[in-house]
């Protein structure tokens, strides 16, 4: 009990945010002459569209009085409009909006500053090593020969099973081709097996921890023994992520992912086992003190690398996908829809200038996965972690929802190209069908300050396209819609209405 309390005390909560003065950096909004202090410090006001100044905020609309953010900004549960058309490079774009509107049940949203520095202090990293690797003396591994014999044995077994399957193929030509291919792969695996070590060379850990980022980064990668030879627990800490896995836990070969990690759709746990796994995952991340999370989906799998064939493991493993949230708003890792140089030429001709490249790596938006088996956590994976450094405004004023929609309608033509390349006037333009409008948090760069960035609320317009130039079968169209789930056709700053490129981060 004392040991557990000690662990929690060591790890603690890292992202305790206190409001600080607005930094003296331009707020990156892709528009000129923006008053940073006014935009970021504007306090949320009623959504009656009569007076949106900070002084007009009524006491009844302050956080804690039960007025949800969706009501304050006039966001409905669904929004639809008649189709409209816009001239875009090469042709005409038709846009239809018949969309569900997603606003989390929160009463306010803030703006924060953050960095990509290692999210764990040295003291906290010591706690992580003790928590996940236990009392075993951790070590580093000489991975010049990363694949060990036992790992390649699994590959050889799978290839031998594949050859049995190949021999049963009735078509002689296909059978011979498959046998030739799999025999070649088997010979390669055998050669690698003969050259592979039984186990790694263990290198004593010198006690240094992860620190910094970029070229100055020092990462932490440690292993610890388990009760099975050549199987280890692994722990890694970097400026952009954290992971832990227990190699003794096999993967579930029958796992089927229900949602892509870019998909903004949540799938609620359906069974007692899934709900228990979700609770364990949330508790695990809560104990790490790295912010708040909500469950995105739970699927019958766990996030580990190696599986052992020929062993009948109970189907009790789950992989829990989670969103990192700030003020109840999740971080969606959408992929931005882009044109090409022709689109940029069009933009420049209309007087809009290409935004500068800030030349700083912006990892994908914060996400987490936790593997659970037999009632315990066996893997943790965090990607795109950040470290919150301050609060600019704990209750920022957002534009009315109708204003955001009007901004989308005005701006979509400048961020889209379509049509027949050889015959620009063919009329074979595309139809963009917007089916979702989502409010979320996003990391947005500060101009001239690559070390720090903002966390602020944005709107994304998602959906799919249909083109007369590229007809698809019903099956192809369904696959196209599934692929488009991870796209955003426009990201709009919820505070000032500027357009943000998710791939560039500003």
XYZ file of C-alpha atoms in Angstrom:
506
model
C 0.000 0.000 0.000
C 2.820 2.366 0.884
C 4.536 1.503 -2.379
C 1.401 2.300 -4.394
C 0.951 5.626 -2.659
C 4.597 6.399 -3.302
C 4.163 5.699 -7.006
C 1.199 7.981 -7.361
C 3.018 10.675 -5.444
C 5.986 10.384 -7.769
C 3.988 10.401 -10.990
C 1.339 12.903 -9.902
C -0.506 15.280 -12.148
C 1.719 17.117 -14.612
C -0.680 19.296 -16.530
C -1.904 21.573 -13.783
C -2.674 24.744 -15.694
C -2.626 28.239 -14.173
C -3.551 31.326 -16.168
C -0.639 33.514 -17.191
C -0.405 36.790 -19.162
C -0.836 36.505 -22.926
C 2.597 35.874 -24.516
C 4.020 38.547 -26.802
C 3.742 36.522 -29.987
C 1.548 36.966 -33.017
C -1.459 34.658 -32.940
C -1.118 32.543 -36.086
C -4.378 32.886 -37.978
C -3.429 33.163 -41.689
C -4.834 36.709 -41.674
C -3.095 40.030 -41.243
C -3.756 42.755 -38.673
C -5.138 40.500 -35.974
C -5.065 41.944 -32.457
C -3.731 39.021 -30.457
C -4.649 40.334 -27.026
C -8.188 41.216 -28.053
C -8.839 37.890 -29.775
C -7.421 35.646 -27.078
C -8.645 37.559 -24.062
C -12.219 38.106 -25.292
C -14.435 36.478 -22.676
C -17.355 34.347 -23.791
C -20.628 36.219 -24.208
C -24.311 35.376 -24.828
C -25.171 33.960 -28.245
C -28.001 36.388 -29.070
C -25.721 38.061 -31.661
C -26.625 41.538 -30.360
C -23.469 42.281 -28.411
C -20.503 39.916 -28.324
C -18.112 42.155 -26.401
C -16.472 40.900 -23.209
C -18.342 43.534 -21.156
C -21.686 42.163 -22.329
C -21.255 38.773 -20.671
C -24.216 38.151 -18.432
C -23.644 36.558 -15.045
C -26.095 33.791 -15.883
C -23.894 32.745 -18.798
C -20.739 32.260 -16.773
C -19.394 28.720 -16.255
C -21.083 26.797 -13.480
C -24.579 28.130 -14.153
C -25.673 25.265 -16.364
C -25.529 27.051 -19.745
C -23.834 24.722 -22.223
C -21.360 26.008 -24.785
C -23.586 24.848 -27.646
C -26.357 27.121 -26.371
C -24.026 30.067 -25.885
C -22.876 29.975 -29.509
C -26.205 28.898 -31.003
C -25.010 25.513 -32.285
C -27.889 23.140 -33.152
C -27.691 19.352 -33.147
C -28.139 19.332 -36.937
C -27.637 21.888 -39.700
C -28.780 21.709 -43.329
C -28.941 24.175 -46.200
C -29.800 24.271 -49.878
C -26.922 23.324 -52.164
C -24.740 26.154 -53.459
C -22.003 26.326 -56.086
C -18.583 27.963 -56.105
C -16.117 28.532 -58.932
C -12.890 26.709 -58.080
C -9.743 26.016 -60.117
C -10.624 24.018 -63.254
C -14.371 23.807 -62.704
C -17.314 24.291 -60.346
C -17.727 22.849 -56.868
C -21.221 22.118 -55.601
C -21.571 21.986 -51.833
C -24.377 20.365 -49.871
C -24.572 20.745 -46.072
C -26.732 18.207 -44.258
C -24.645 17.656 -41.157
C -24.783 16.556 -37.562
C -23.169 19.154 -35.318
C -20.904 17.871 -32.546
C -20.243 20.116 -29.554
C -19.137 18.437 -26.307
C -21.291 18.997 -23.232
C -19.138 21.669 -21.640
C -19.953 25.144 -20.368
C -16.775 26.881 -21.481
C -13.535 26.380 -23.405
C -10.160 28.034 -22.902
C -6.954 28.793 -24.781
C -3.673 27.374 -23.486
C 0.021 27.323 -24.318
C 2.017 24.113 -24.623
C 5.327 22.647 -25.795
C 6.663 19.310 -27.039
C 9.200 18.973 -24.256
C 9.313 15.562 -22.566
C 6.011 15.423 -20.619
C 7.596 13.662 -17.635
C 10.138 15.108 -15.246
C 13.110 12.994 -14.171
C 11.342 12.262 -10.891
C 8.245 11.134 -12.757
C 10.309 8.982 -15.129
C 11.824 7.247 -12.118
C 8.268 6.513 -11.019
C 7.394 5.128 -14.457
C 10.394 2.777 -14.417
C 9.415 1.509 -10.972
C 5.725 1.245 -11.873
C 6.114 -0.668 -15.130
C 9.424 -2.510 -14.845
C 9.117 -3.321 -11.159
C 12.033 -4.387 -9.020
C 13.942 -5.945 -11.930
C 17.155 -4.135 -12.812
C 16.318 -2.364 -16.112
C 18.791 -2.553 -18.970
C 19.331 -1.369 -22.515
C 19.591 -3.804 -25.401
C 22.232 -4.165 -28.075
C 19.845 -4.401 -31.030
C 22.351 -4.722 -33.851
C 20.540 -8.003 -34.468
C 17.077 -6.915 -33.407
C 15.272 -10.125 -34.398
C 15.936 -12.942 -31.963
C 15.520 -16.629 -32.804
C 12.229 -17.041 -30.928
C 10.678 -14.183 -32.878
C 11.733 -15.615 -36.235
C 10.459 -19.034 -35.147
C 6.968 -17.556 -35.098
C 7.424 -16.259 -38.646
C 8.682 -19.677 -39.791
C 5.633 -21.409 -38.287
C 3.308 -19.012 -40.082
C 5.088 -19.578 -43.412
C 4.900 -23.342 -42.953
C 1.161 -23.012 -42.369
C 0.930 -20.845 -45.507
C 2.636 -23.571 -47.541
C 0.044 -26.093 -46.345
C -2.644 -23.700 -47.527
C -0.848 -23.223 -50.875
C -0.727 -26.978 -51.508
C -4.518 -27.120 -51.214
C -5.102 -24.546 -53.993
C -6.823 -26.283 -56.930
C -5.644 -23.965 -59.700
C -2.192 -25.293 -60.696
C -0.794 -21.984 -61.949
C -1.845 -20.104 -58.828
C -0.662 -22.986 -56.610
C 2.789 -23.003 -58.194
C 3.114 -19.213 -57.949
C 2.112 -19.149 -54.290
C 4.395 -22.084 -53.415
C 7.331 -20.415 -55.148
C 6.709 -17.133 -53.352
C 6.195 -18.595 -49.860
C 9.138 -20.995 -50.238
C 11.333 -18.014 -51.063
C 10.086 -16.201 -47.953
C 10.629 -19.331 -45.854
C 14.232 -19.679 -47.053
C 14.849 -16.022 -46.192
C 13.400 -16.548 -42.703
C 15.572 -19.637 -42.203
C 18.700 -17.702 -43.198
C 17.840 -14.922 -40.764
C 17.099 -17.489 -38.051
C 20.526 -19.061 -38.426
C 22.180 -15.631 -38.105
C 19.991 -14.363 -35.259
C 21.056 -14.465 -31.587
C 19.178 -16.429 -28.954
C 18.856 -13.178 -27.080
C 20.181 -9.627 -27.008
C 23.357 -8.519 -25.352
C 22.276 -6.690 -22.220
C 23.854 -3.300 -21.569
C 23.773 -1.768 -18.118
C 21.621 1.345 -17.957
C 23.651 4.394 -16.973
C 20.719 5.995 -15.159
C 20.083 8.851 -17.605
C 16.512 9.875 -18.422
C 14.746 11.387 -21.415
C 15.109 15.126 -21.900
C 14.849 17.839 -24.566
C 13.579 17.489 -28.107
C 14.780 17.777 -31.704
C 18.515 17.323 -32.195
C 19.097 17.834 -28.467
C 16.645 15.093 -27.461
C 17.743 12.236 -25.228
C 15.241 9.394 -25.288
C 14.738 6.620 -22.758
C 14.386 3.001 -23.907
C 14.626 0.309 -21.229
C 13.848 -3.383 -20.855
C 13.294 -5.601 -17.844
C 13.170 -9.376 -17.427
C 9.972 -11.411 -17.205
C 9.370 -14.993 -16.195
C 9.874 -16.173 -19.794
C 13.323 -16.407 -21.424
C 14.026 -13.746 -24.072
C 10.698 -12.028 -23.329
C 10.781 -8.598 -21.734
C 8.844 -5.618 -20.607
C 9.719 -2.499 -22.599
C 9.386 1.173 -21.621
C 10.073 4.171 -23.863
C 9.867 7.932 -23.192
C 10.460 10.613 -25.855
C 9.504 14.234 -26.432
C 6.542 13.095 -28.533
C 5.307 9.966 -26.827
C 5.398 7.280 -24.196
C 4.934 3.536 -24.522
C 5.002 0.446 -22.369
C 4.416 -3.148 -23.437
C 4.724 -6.607 -21.969
C 6.018 -9.023 -24.610
C 4.728 -12.019 -22.692
C 1.198 -11.037 -23.716
C 0.232 -12.332 -27.203
C -1.808 -10.381 -29.709
C -5.282 -11.551 -30.657
C -5.050 -12.777 -34.262
C -8.800 -12.322 -34.767
C -8.916 -8.622 -33.884
C -10.911 -6.373 -36.195
C -10.561 -2.629 -35.882
C -13.973 -0.951 -35.780
C -12.706 2.601 -36.254
C -9.651 4.268 -37.735
C -7.610 6.356 -35.313
C -8.398 9.380 -37.532
C -12.119 8.649 -37.394
C -13.917 11.158 -35.183
C -16.749 8.726 -34.473
C -16.905 7.243 -30.990
C -18.124 3.679 -30.447
C -19.466 3.103 -26.954
C -18.355 -0.047 -25.079
C -21.021 -2.707 -25.574
C -20.189 -5.526 -23.156
C -19.243 -5.807 -19.495
C -15.723 -6.800 -20.554
C -15.365 -3.753 -22.810
C -16.688 -1.422 -20.118
C -14.288 -2.874 -17.543
C -11.371 -2.469 -19.975
C -12.367 1.152 -20.654
C -12.428 1.905 -16.937
C -8.997 0.332 -16.428
C -7.573 2.368 -19.327
C -8.982 5.639 -18.013
C -7.643 4.940 -14.518
C -4.211 4.098 -15.934
C -3.892 7.363 -17.846
C -5.336 9.328 -14.937
C -2.613 7.906 -12.674
C 0.076 9.043 -15.122
C -1.017 12.651 -14.646
C -0.910 13.598 -18.332
C -4.295 15.242 -18.710
C -7.840 14.001 -19.223
C -9.118 11.433 -21.710
C -12.376 10.082 -23.094
C -12.900 6.622 -24.572
C -13.204 6.487 -28.348
C -13.617 2.733 -28.858
C -12.828 -0.667 -27.355
C -11.960 -3.598 -29.571
C -10.965 -7.229 -28.908
C -7.202 -6.867 -29.209
C -4.173 -5.632 -27.313
C -1.340 -3.451 -28.490
C 1.697 -5.715 -28.240
C 4.131 -6.878 -30.900
C 4.546 -10.633 -30.628
C 2.118 -13.510 -30.639
C 2.788 -17.148 -29.901
C 1.190 -19.632 -32.299
C -0.201 -22.964 -31.182
C -1.311 -21.604 -27.814
C -5.018 -21.336 -26.931
C -5.164 -18.024 -25.095
C -8.484 -16.882 -23.625
C -10.233 -14.156 -25.580
C -10.060 -11.592 -22.806
C -7.825 -8.938 -24.367
C -8.961 -5.458 -25.419
C -7.350 -2.431 -27.015
C -8.883 0.808 -25.764
C -8.555 3.859 -28.028
C -8.859 7.213 -26.260
C -8.912 10.909 -27.105
C -6.949 13.414 -25.091
C -9.346 16.219 -24.101
C -9.012 19.767 -22.804
C -12.124 21.449 -21.368
C -14.061 18.457 -22.675
C -12.942 19.019 -26.295
C -11.053 16.103 -27.936
C -8.032 16.401 -30.213
C -9.050 15.013 -33.622
C -6.174 13.858 -35.832
C -7.810 14.741 -39.131
C -5.910 14.777 -42.399
C -6.313 18.072 -44.254
C -7.723 18.003 -47.779
C -5.239 19.625 -50.179
C -4.977 20.769 -53.764
C -1.682 21.267 -55.602
C 0.465 24.017 -57.153
C -2.349 25.011 -59.494
C -4.506 25.759 -56.467
C -1.780 27.896 -54.897
C -1.335 29.782 -58.173
C -5.051 30.540 -58.095
C -4.822 31.715 -54.499
C -1.943 34.059 -55.296
C -3.777 35.476 -58.314
C -6.712 36.396 -56.104
C -4.466 38.351 -53.756
C -3.986 35.718 -51.040
C -0.362 34.929 -50.281
C 1.135 31.567 -49.473
C 1.675 31.194 -45.747
C 5.276 30.801 -44.546
C 6.648 27.427 -43.579
C 7.652 27.514 -39.931
C 9.861 24.443 -40.425
C 9.112 22.781 -37.120
C 7.868 19.225 -36.664
C 4.256 19.064 -35.467
C 3.362 15.480 -34.482
C -0.154 14.222 -35.091
C -2.736 15.291 -32.554
C -2.530 13.686 -29.115
C -3.982 10.150 -28.966
C -3.696 7.149 -26.673
C -4.139 3.367 -26.736
C -4.174 1.062 -23.724
C -4.031 -2.740 -23.929
C -5.897 -4.760 -21.276
C -5.797 -8.512 -20.705
C -7.038 -10.627 -17.820
C -8.034 -7.585 -15.811
C -4.700 -5.769 -15.998
C -3.002 -3.206 -18.226
C -0.361 -4.818 -20.448
C 0.443 -1.944 -22.819
C 0.226 1.844 -22.969
C 0.853 3.897 -26.102
C 0.768 7.700 -26.244
C 1.518 9.589 -29.465
C 1.927 13.319 -30.026
C 2.081 14.162 -26.322
C 2.488 17.773 -25.288
C 3.180 19.690 -22.102
C 0.739 22.465 -21.155
C 2.677 25.503 -19.927
C -0.025 28.086 -19.240
C -3.567 29.378 -19.634
C -4.199 32.433 -21.817
C -7.964 32.590 -21.264
C -9.994 30.062 -19.280
C -13.275 31.108 -20.953
C -12.600 32.449 -24.442
C -15.317 33.995 -26.604
C -16.275 31.856 -29.620
C -17.938 33.111 -32.777
C -21.626 32.275 -33.228
C -22.157 29.004 -35.065
C -23.922 30.708 -37.982
C -20.845 32.887 -38.515
C -18.662 29.779 -38.707
C -20.926 28.246 -41.377
C -20.831 31.480 -43.407
C -17.038 31.462 -43.160
C -16.958 27.918 -44.513
C -19.196 28.876 -47.441
C -16.981 31.864 -48.264
C -13.613 30.120 -47.893
C -14.128 26.619 -49.297
C -13.499 27.790 -52.887
C -10.021 29.019 -51.938
C -9.059 25.660 -50.477
C -10.394 23.256 -53.081
C -9.812 22.343 -56.712
C -11.702 19.911 -58.913
C -12.868 19.242 -62.443
C -11.562 17.984 -65.766
C -7.875 18.861 -66.188
C -8.014 18.590 -69.994
C -11.378 20.350 -70.369
C -11.880 22.882 -67.524
C -15.332 23.873 -68.809
C -16.642 20.320 -69.131
C -19.018 20.713 -66.200
C -17.584 17.566 -64.624
C -17.086 19.254 -61.297
C -17.498 17.619 -57.910
C -20.150 17.651 -55.251
C -18.902 18.019 -51.698
C -21.349 16.626 -49.158
C -20.713 17.887 -45.628
C -22.138 15.394 -43.134
C -20.392 16.450 -39.926
C -19.394 19.735 -38.277
C -17.228 19.199 -35.193
C -15.806 21.422 -32.483
C -12.490 20.200 -31.089
C -9.151 21.329 -29.684
C -6.125 21.748 -31.946
C -2.469 22.608 -31.596
C -1.757 25.815 -33.514
C 1.731 27.210 -33.973
C 2.887 30.590 -32.792
C 4.630 32.640 -35.396
C 8.383 33.016 -34.729
C 8.103 30.760 -31.674
C 8.489 27.101 -32.685
C 9.192 26.048 -29.093
C 5.649 26.823 -27.943
C 2.184 26.707 -29.485
C -1.462 27.293 -28.615
C -4.186 24.811 -27.780
C -7.392 26.380 -29.052
C -10.869 25.420 -30.294
C -11.526 24.835 -34.005
C -14.379 23.682 -36.225
C -13.915 20.929 -38.828
C -16.207 20.296 -41.784
C -16.158 16.607 -42.717
C -17.940 14.479 -45.292
C -17.208 13.023 -48.727
C -17.171 13.906 -52.425
C -18.915 12.659 -55.553
C -17.515 13.291 -59.019
C -19.202 12.947 -62.407
C -15.734 12.650 -63.905
C -14.831 9.618 -61.770
C -17.913 7.384 -61.409
C -17.675 4.550 -58.879
C -19.468 1.286 -58.293
C -21.552 1.077 -55.079
C -18.798 -0.960 -53.408
C -16.114 1.542 -54.443
C -18.275 4.417 -53.246
C -18.692 2.877 -49.802
C -14.929 2.413 -49.526
C -14.474 6.022 -50.643
C -16.819 7.259 -47.901
C -15.015 5.142 -45.312
C -11.672 6.617 -46.404
C -13.070 10.159 -46.263
C -13.991 9.739 -42.577
C -10.466 10.837 -41.654
C -10.531 13.996 -43.809
C -11.408 17.559 -42.954
C -12.305 19.736 -45.912
C -11.869 22.941 -43.939
C -10.680 23.771 -40.422
C -11.900 27.096 -39.036
C -10.591 28.874 -35.956
C -13.590 29.000 -33.592
C -12.364 32.266 -32.035
C -11.753 34.536 -35.056
C -12.995 32.565 -38.089
C -9.602 32.226 -39.801
C -8.772 29.112 -41.799
C -6.124 26.738 -40.384
C -4.179 24.113 -42.288
C -4.046 21.020 -40.066
C -1.011 19.621 -41.861
C 1.025 22.797 -41.352
C -0.334 23.451 -37.867
C -1.397 27.080 -38.495
